[in-house]
């Protein structure tokens, strides 16, 4: 089983690591400006098939982790978190808790 985990890790690492990007501005065929190549530290390749799957895995535990104090709204690759409470102090406490859960929970992956 370690071989399988190690192989999967290497595949995902090669997919996400050692990538570069630059910006190209093209006015017409004759004029083209481009930035220098820079390493991409975050994200997945745009338009990839694996990107949405990795996103879903990344946020899979989000609804369960905050469902008692907030409502996550997830659609495709867009996520919103709604925190409501009539009591101002409870609202602030719930908002802080949601932020801490997300910072602690998701910082492991970043």
JSON list of C-alpha atoms in Angstrom, two decimals:
[
{"chain": "A", "resi": 1, "resn": "UNK", "atom": "CA", "xyz": [0.00, 0.00, 0.00]},
{"chain": "A", "resi": 2, "resn": "UNK", "atom": "CA", "xyz": [2.91, 2.38, 0.62]},
{"chain": "A", "resi": 3, "resn": "UNK", "atom": "CA", "xyz": [3.93, 2.01, -3.02]},
{"chain": "A", "resi": 4, "resn": "UNK", "atom": "CA", "xyz": [0.46, 3.14, -4.12]},
{"chain": "A", "resi": 5, "resn": "UNK", "atom": "CA", "xyz": [0.46, 6.16, -1.79]},
{"chain": "A", "resi": 6, "resn": "UNK", "atom": "CA", "xyz": [3.99, 7.08, -2.82]},
{"chain": "A", "resi": 7, "resn": "UNK", "atom": "CA", "xyz": [3.14, 6.77, -6.51]},
{"chain": "A", "resi": 8, "resn": "UNK", "atom": "CA", "xyz": [-0.05, 8.84, -6.18]},
{"chain": "A", "resi": 9, "resn": "UNK", "atom": "CA", "xyz": [1.86, 11.49, -4.23]},
{"chain": "A", "resi": 10, "resn": "UNK", "atom": "CA", "xyz": [4.55, 11.68, -6.90]},
{"chain": "A", "resi": 11, "resn": "UNK", "atom": "CA", "xyz": [1.98, 11.99, -9.68]},
{"chain": "A", "resi": 12, "resn": "UNK", "atom": "CA", "xyz": [0.15, 14.84, -7.96]},
{"chain": "A", "resi": 13, "resn": "UNK", "atom": "CA", "xyz": [3.44, 16.50, -7.00]},
{"chain": "A", "resi": 14, "resn": "UNK", "atom": "CA", "xyz": [4.66, 16.40, -10.60]},
{"chain": "A", "resi": 15, "resn": "UNK", "atom": "CA", "xyz": [1.31, 17.81, -11.77]},
{"chain": "A", "resi": 16, "resn": "UNK", "atom": "CA", "xyz": [1.36, 20.72, -9.32]},
{"chain": "A", "resi": 17, "resn": "UNK", "atom": "CA", "xyz": [5.07, 21.40, -8.93]},
{"chain": "A", "resi": 18, "resn": "UNK", "atom": "CA", "xyz": [7.76, 23.01, -11.04]},
{"chain": "A", "resi": 19, "resn": "UNK", "atom": "CA", "xyz": [5.34, 25.07, -13.15]},
{"chain": "A", "resi": 20, "resn": "UNK", "atom": "CA", "xyz": [5.95, 28.50, -14.63]},
{"chain": "A", "resi": 21, "resn": "UNK", "atom": "CA", "xyz": [3.74, 31.19, -16.09]},
{"chain": "A", "resi": 22, "resn": "UNK", "atom": "CA", "xyz": [3.99, 34.56, -17.77]},
{"chain": "A", "resi": 23, "resn": "UNK", "atom": "CA", "xyz": [1.66, 37.21, -19.09]},
{"chain": "A", "resi": 24, "resn": "UNK", "atom": "CA", "xyz": [1.54, 38.06, -22.79]},
{"chain": "A", "resi": 25, "resn": "UNK", "atom": "CA", "xyz": [-0.16, 41.16, -24.17]},
{"chain": "A", "resi": 26, "resn": "UNK", "atom": "CA", "xyz": [-0.62, 41.17, -27.91]},
{"chain": "A", "resi": 27, "resn": "UNK", "atom": "CA", "xyz": [-1.96, 44.28, -29.65]},
{"chain": "A", "resi": 28, "resn": "UNK", "atom": "CA", "xyz": [-1.68, 42.82, -33.11]},
{"chain": "A", "resi": 29, "resn": "UNK", "atom": "CA", "xyz": [0.65, 40.44, -34.94]},
{"chain": "A", "resi": 30, "resn": "UNK", "atom": "CA", "xyz": [3.53, 42.92, -34.84]},
{"chain": "A", "resi": 31, "resn": "UNK", "atom": "CA", "xyz": [3.36, 44.21, -31.26]},
{"chain": "A", "resi": 32, "resn": "UNK", "atom": "CA", "xyz": [3.70, 41.78, -28.40]},
{"chain": "A", "resi": 33, "resn": "UNK", "atom": "CA", "xyz": [4.73, 42.44, -24.80]},
{"chain": "A", "resi": 34, "resn": "UNK", "atom": "CA", "xyz": [5.44, 39.67, -22.33]},
{"chain": "A", "resi": 35, "resn": "UNK", "atom": "CA", "xyz": [6.60, 39.39, -18.76]},
{"chain": "A", "resi": 36, "resn": "UNK", "atom": "CA", "xyz": [9.43, 37.15, -17.68]},
{"chain": "A", "resi": 37, "resn": "UNK", "atom": "CA", "xyz": [8.66, 33.57, -16.65]},
{"chain": "A", "resi": 38, "resn": "UNK", "atom": "CA", "xyz": [7.90, 33.18, -12.94]},
{"chain": "A", "resi": 39, "resn": "UNK", "atom": "CA", "xyz": [7.38, 30.04, -10.89]},
{"chain": "A", "resi": 40, "resn": "UNK", "atom": "CA", "xyz": [3.75, 29.30, -10.01]},
{"chain": "A", "resi": 41, "resn": "UNK", "atom": "CA", "xyz": [3.51, 28.56, -6.30]},
{"chain": "A", "resi": 42, "resn": "UNK", "atom": "CA", "xyz": [-0.27, 28.08, -5.94]},
{"chain": "A", "resi": 43, "resn": "UNK", "atom": "CA", "xyz": [-3.18, 26.70, -7.92]},
{"chain": "A", "resi": 44, "resn": "UNK", "atom": "CA", "xyz": [-3.62, 24.13, -10.63]},
{"chain": "A", "resi": 45, "resn": "UNK", "atom": "CA", "xyz": [-3.21, 24.49, -14.39]},
{"chain": "A", "resi": 46, "resn": "UNK", "atom": "CA", "xyz": [-6.14, 26.42, -15.84]},
{"chain": "A", "resi": 47, "resn": "UNK", "atom": "CA", "xyz": [-8.50, 24.33, -17.93]},
{"chain": "A", "resi": 48, "resn": "UNK", "atom": "CA", "xyz": [-7.22, 21.08, -16.50]},
{"chain": "A", "resi": 49, "resn": "UNK", "atom": "CA", "xyz": [-9.45, 18.07, -15.91]},
{"chain": "A", "resi": 50, "resn": "UNK", "atom": "CA", "xyz": [-7.78, 17.29, -12.58]},
{"chain": "A", "resi": 51, "resn": "UNK", "atom": "CA", "xyz": [-8.21, 20.83, -11.20]},
{"chain": "A", "resi": 52, "resn": "UNK", "atom": "CA", "xyz": [-11.92, 20.58, -10.28]},
{"chain": "A", "resi": 53, "resn": "UNK", "atom": "CA", "xyz": [-11.37, 17.16, -8.70]},
{"chain": "A", "resi": 54, "resn": "UNK", "atom": "CA", "xyz": [-8.51, 18.47, -6.55]},
{"chain": "A", "resi": 55, "resn": "UNK", "atom": "CA", "xyz": [-10.68, 21.43, -5.52]},
{"chain": "A", "resi": 56, "resn": "UNK", "atom": "CA", "xyz": [-13.50, 19.13, -4.43]},
{"chain": "A", "resi": 57, "resn": "UNK", "atom": "CA", "xyz": [-11.09, 16.99, -2.43]},
{"chain": "A", "resi": 58, "resn": "UNK", "atom": "CA", "xyz": [-9.65, 20.15, -0.87]},
{"chain": "A", "resi": 59, "resn": "UNK", "atom": "CA", "xyz": [-13.02, 21.44, 0.35]},
{"chain": "A", "resi": 60, "resn": "UNK", "atom": "CA", "xyz": [-14.67, 18.07, 1.00]},
{"chain": "A", "resi": 61, "resn": "UNK", "atom": "CA", "xyz": [-14.75, 18.50, 4.80]},
{"chain": "A", "resi": 62, "resn": "UNK", "atom": "CA", "xyz": [-15.80, 22.15, 4.75]},
{"chain": "A", "resi": 63, "resn": "UNK", "atom": "CA", "xyz": [-19.57, 21.67, 5.19]},
{"chain": "A", "resi": 64, "resn": "UNK", "atom": "CA", "xyz": [-19.20, 19.26, 8.11]},
{"chain": "A", "resi": 65, "resn": "UNK", "atom": "CA", "xyz": [-16.57, 21.39, 9.84]},
{"chain": "A", "resi": 66, "resn": "UNK", "atom": "CA", "xyz": [-18.71, 24.55, 10.04]},
{"chain": "A", "resi": 67, "resn": "UNK", "atom": "CA", "xyz": [-22.33, 23.37, 9.63]},
{"chain": "A", "resi": 68, "resn": "UNK", "atom": "CA", "xyz": [-23.33, 24.19, 13.23]},
{"chain": "A", "resi": 69, "resn": "UNK", "atom": "CA", "xyz": [-22.21, 27.82, 13.06]},
{"chain": "A", "resi": 70, "resn": "UNK", "atom": "CA", "xyz": [-22.35, 28.77, 9.37]},
{"chain": "A", "resi": 71, "resn": "UNK", "atom": "CA", "xyz": [-23.75, 27.74, 6.02]},
{"chain": "A", "resi": 72, "resn": "UNK", "atom": "CA", "xyz": [-21.32, 26.95, 3.22]},
{"chain": "A", "resi": 73, "resn": "UNK", "atom": "CA", "xyz": [-22.63, 27.48, -0.30]},
{"chain": "A", "resi": 74, "resn": "UNK", "atom": "CA", "xyz": [-20.59, 25.53, -2.82]},
{"chain": "A", "resi": 75, "resn": "UNK", "atom": "CA", "xyz": [-21.10, 25.59, -6.57]},
{"chain": "A", "resi": 76, "resn": "UNK", "atom": "CA", "xyz": [-18.46, 24.25, -8.93]},
{"chain": "A", "resi": 77, "resn": "UNK", "atom": "CA", "xyz": [-15.27, 26.11, -8.00]},
{"chain": "A", "resi": 78, "resn": "UNK", "atom": "CA", "xyz": [-16.94, 28.93, -6.09]},
{"chain": "A", "resi": 79, "resn": "UNK", "atom": "CA", "xyz": [-17.47, 28.80, -2.33]},
{"chain": "A", "resi": 80, "resn": "UNK", "atom": "CA", "xyz": [-19.21, 31.25, -0.02]},
{"chain": "A", "resi": 81, "resn": "UNK", "atom": "CA", "xyz": [-19.64, 30.95, 3.73]},
{"chain": "A", "resi": 82, "resn": "UNK", "atom": "CA", "xyz": [-22.69, 32.60, 5.29]},
{"chain": "A", "resi": 83, "resn": "UNK", "atom": "CA", "xyz": [-22.54, 33.43, 9.01]},
{"chain": "A", "resi": 84, "resn": "UNK", "atom": "CA", "xyz": [-25.66, 34.87, 10.62]},
{"chain": "A", "resi": 85, "resn": "UNK", "atom": "CA", "xyz": [-26.81, 35.52, 14.17]},
{"chain": "A", "resi": 86, "resn": "UNK", "atom": "CA", "xyz": [-29.15, 38.10, 15.69]},
{"chain": "A", "resi": 87, "resn": "UNK", "atom": "CA", "xyz": [-26.85, 38.48, 18.69]},
{"chain": "A", "resi": 88, "resn": "UNK", "atom": "CA", "xyz": [-23.85, 40.63, 17.76]},
{"chain": "A", "resi": 89, "resn": "UNK", "atom": "CA", "xyz": [-21.48, 38.93, 20.23]},
{"chain": "A", "resi": 90, "resn": "UNK", "atom": "CA", "xyz": [-22.50, 35.43, 19.08]},
{"chain": "A", "resi": 91, "resn": "UNK", "atom": "CA", "xyz": [-22.11, 36.52, 15.45]},
{"chain": "A", "resi": 92, "resn": "UNK", "atom": "CA", "xyz": [-18.56, 37.71, 16.10]},
{"chain": "A", "resi": 93, "resn": "UNK", "atom": "CA", "xyz": [-17.71, 34.54, 17.99]},
{"chain": "A", "resi": 94, "resn": "UNK", "atom": "CA", "xyz": [-19.10, 32.32, 15.21]},
{"chain": "A", "resi": 95, "resn": "UNK", "atom": "CA", "xyz": [-17.28, 34.34, 12.56]},
{"chain": "A", "resi": 96, "resn": "UNK", "atom": "CA", "xyz": [-13.99, 33.98, 14.46]},
{"chain": "A", "resi": 97, "resn": "UNK", "atom": "CA", "xyz": [-14.59, 30.24, 14.86]},
{"chain": "A", "resi": 98, "resn": "UNK", "atom": "CA", "xyz": [-15.24, 29.80, 11.12]},
{"chain": "A", "resi": 99, "resn": "UNK", "atom": "CA", "xyz": [-12.10, 31.75, 10.24]},
{"chain": "A", "resi": 100, "resn": "UNK", "atom": "CA", "xyz": [-10.00, 29.73, 12.69]},
{"chain": "A", "resi": 101, "resn": "UNK", "atom": "CA", "xyz": [-11.40, 26.42, 11.43]},
{"chain": "A", "resi": 102, "resn": "UNK", "atom": "CA", "xyz": [-10.54, 27.42, 7.85]},
{"chain": "A", "resi": 103, "resn": "UNK", "atom": "CA", "xyz": [-7.08, 28.74, 8.71]},
{"chain": "A", "resi": 104, "resn": "UNK", "atom": "CA", "xyz": [-6.13, 25.70, 10.78]},
{"chain": "A", "resi": 105, "resn": "UNK", "atom": "CA", "xyz": [-7.89, 23.12, 8.64]},
{"chain": "A", "resi": 106, "resn": "UNK", "atom": "CA", "xyz": [-6.78, 24.31, 5.26]},
{"chain": "A", "resi": 107, "resn": "UNK", "atom": "CA", "xyz": [-3.28, 25.52, 6.13]},
{"chain": "A", "resi": 108, "resn": "UNK", "atom": "CA", "xyz": [-2.17, 21.89, 6.26]},
{"chain": "A", "resi": 109, "resn": "UNK", "atom": "CA", "xyz": [-2.64, 21.59, 2.50]},
{"chain": "A", "resi": 110, "resn": "UNK", "atom": "CA", "xyz": [-1.26, 24.95, 1.41]}
]
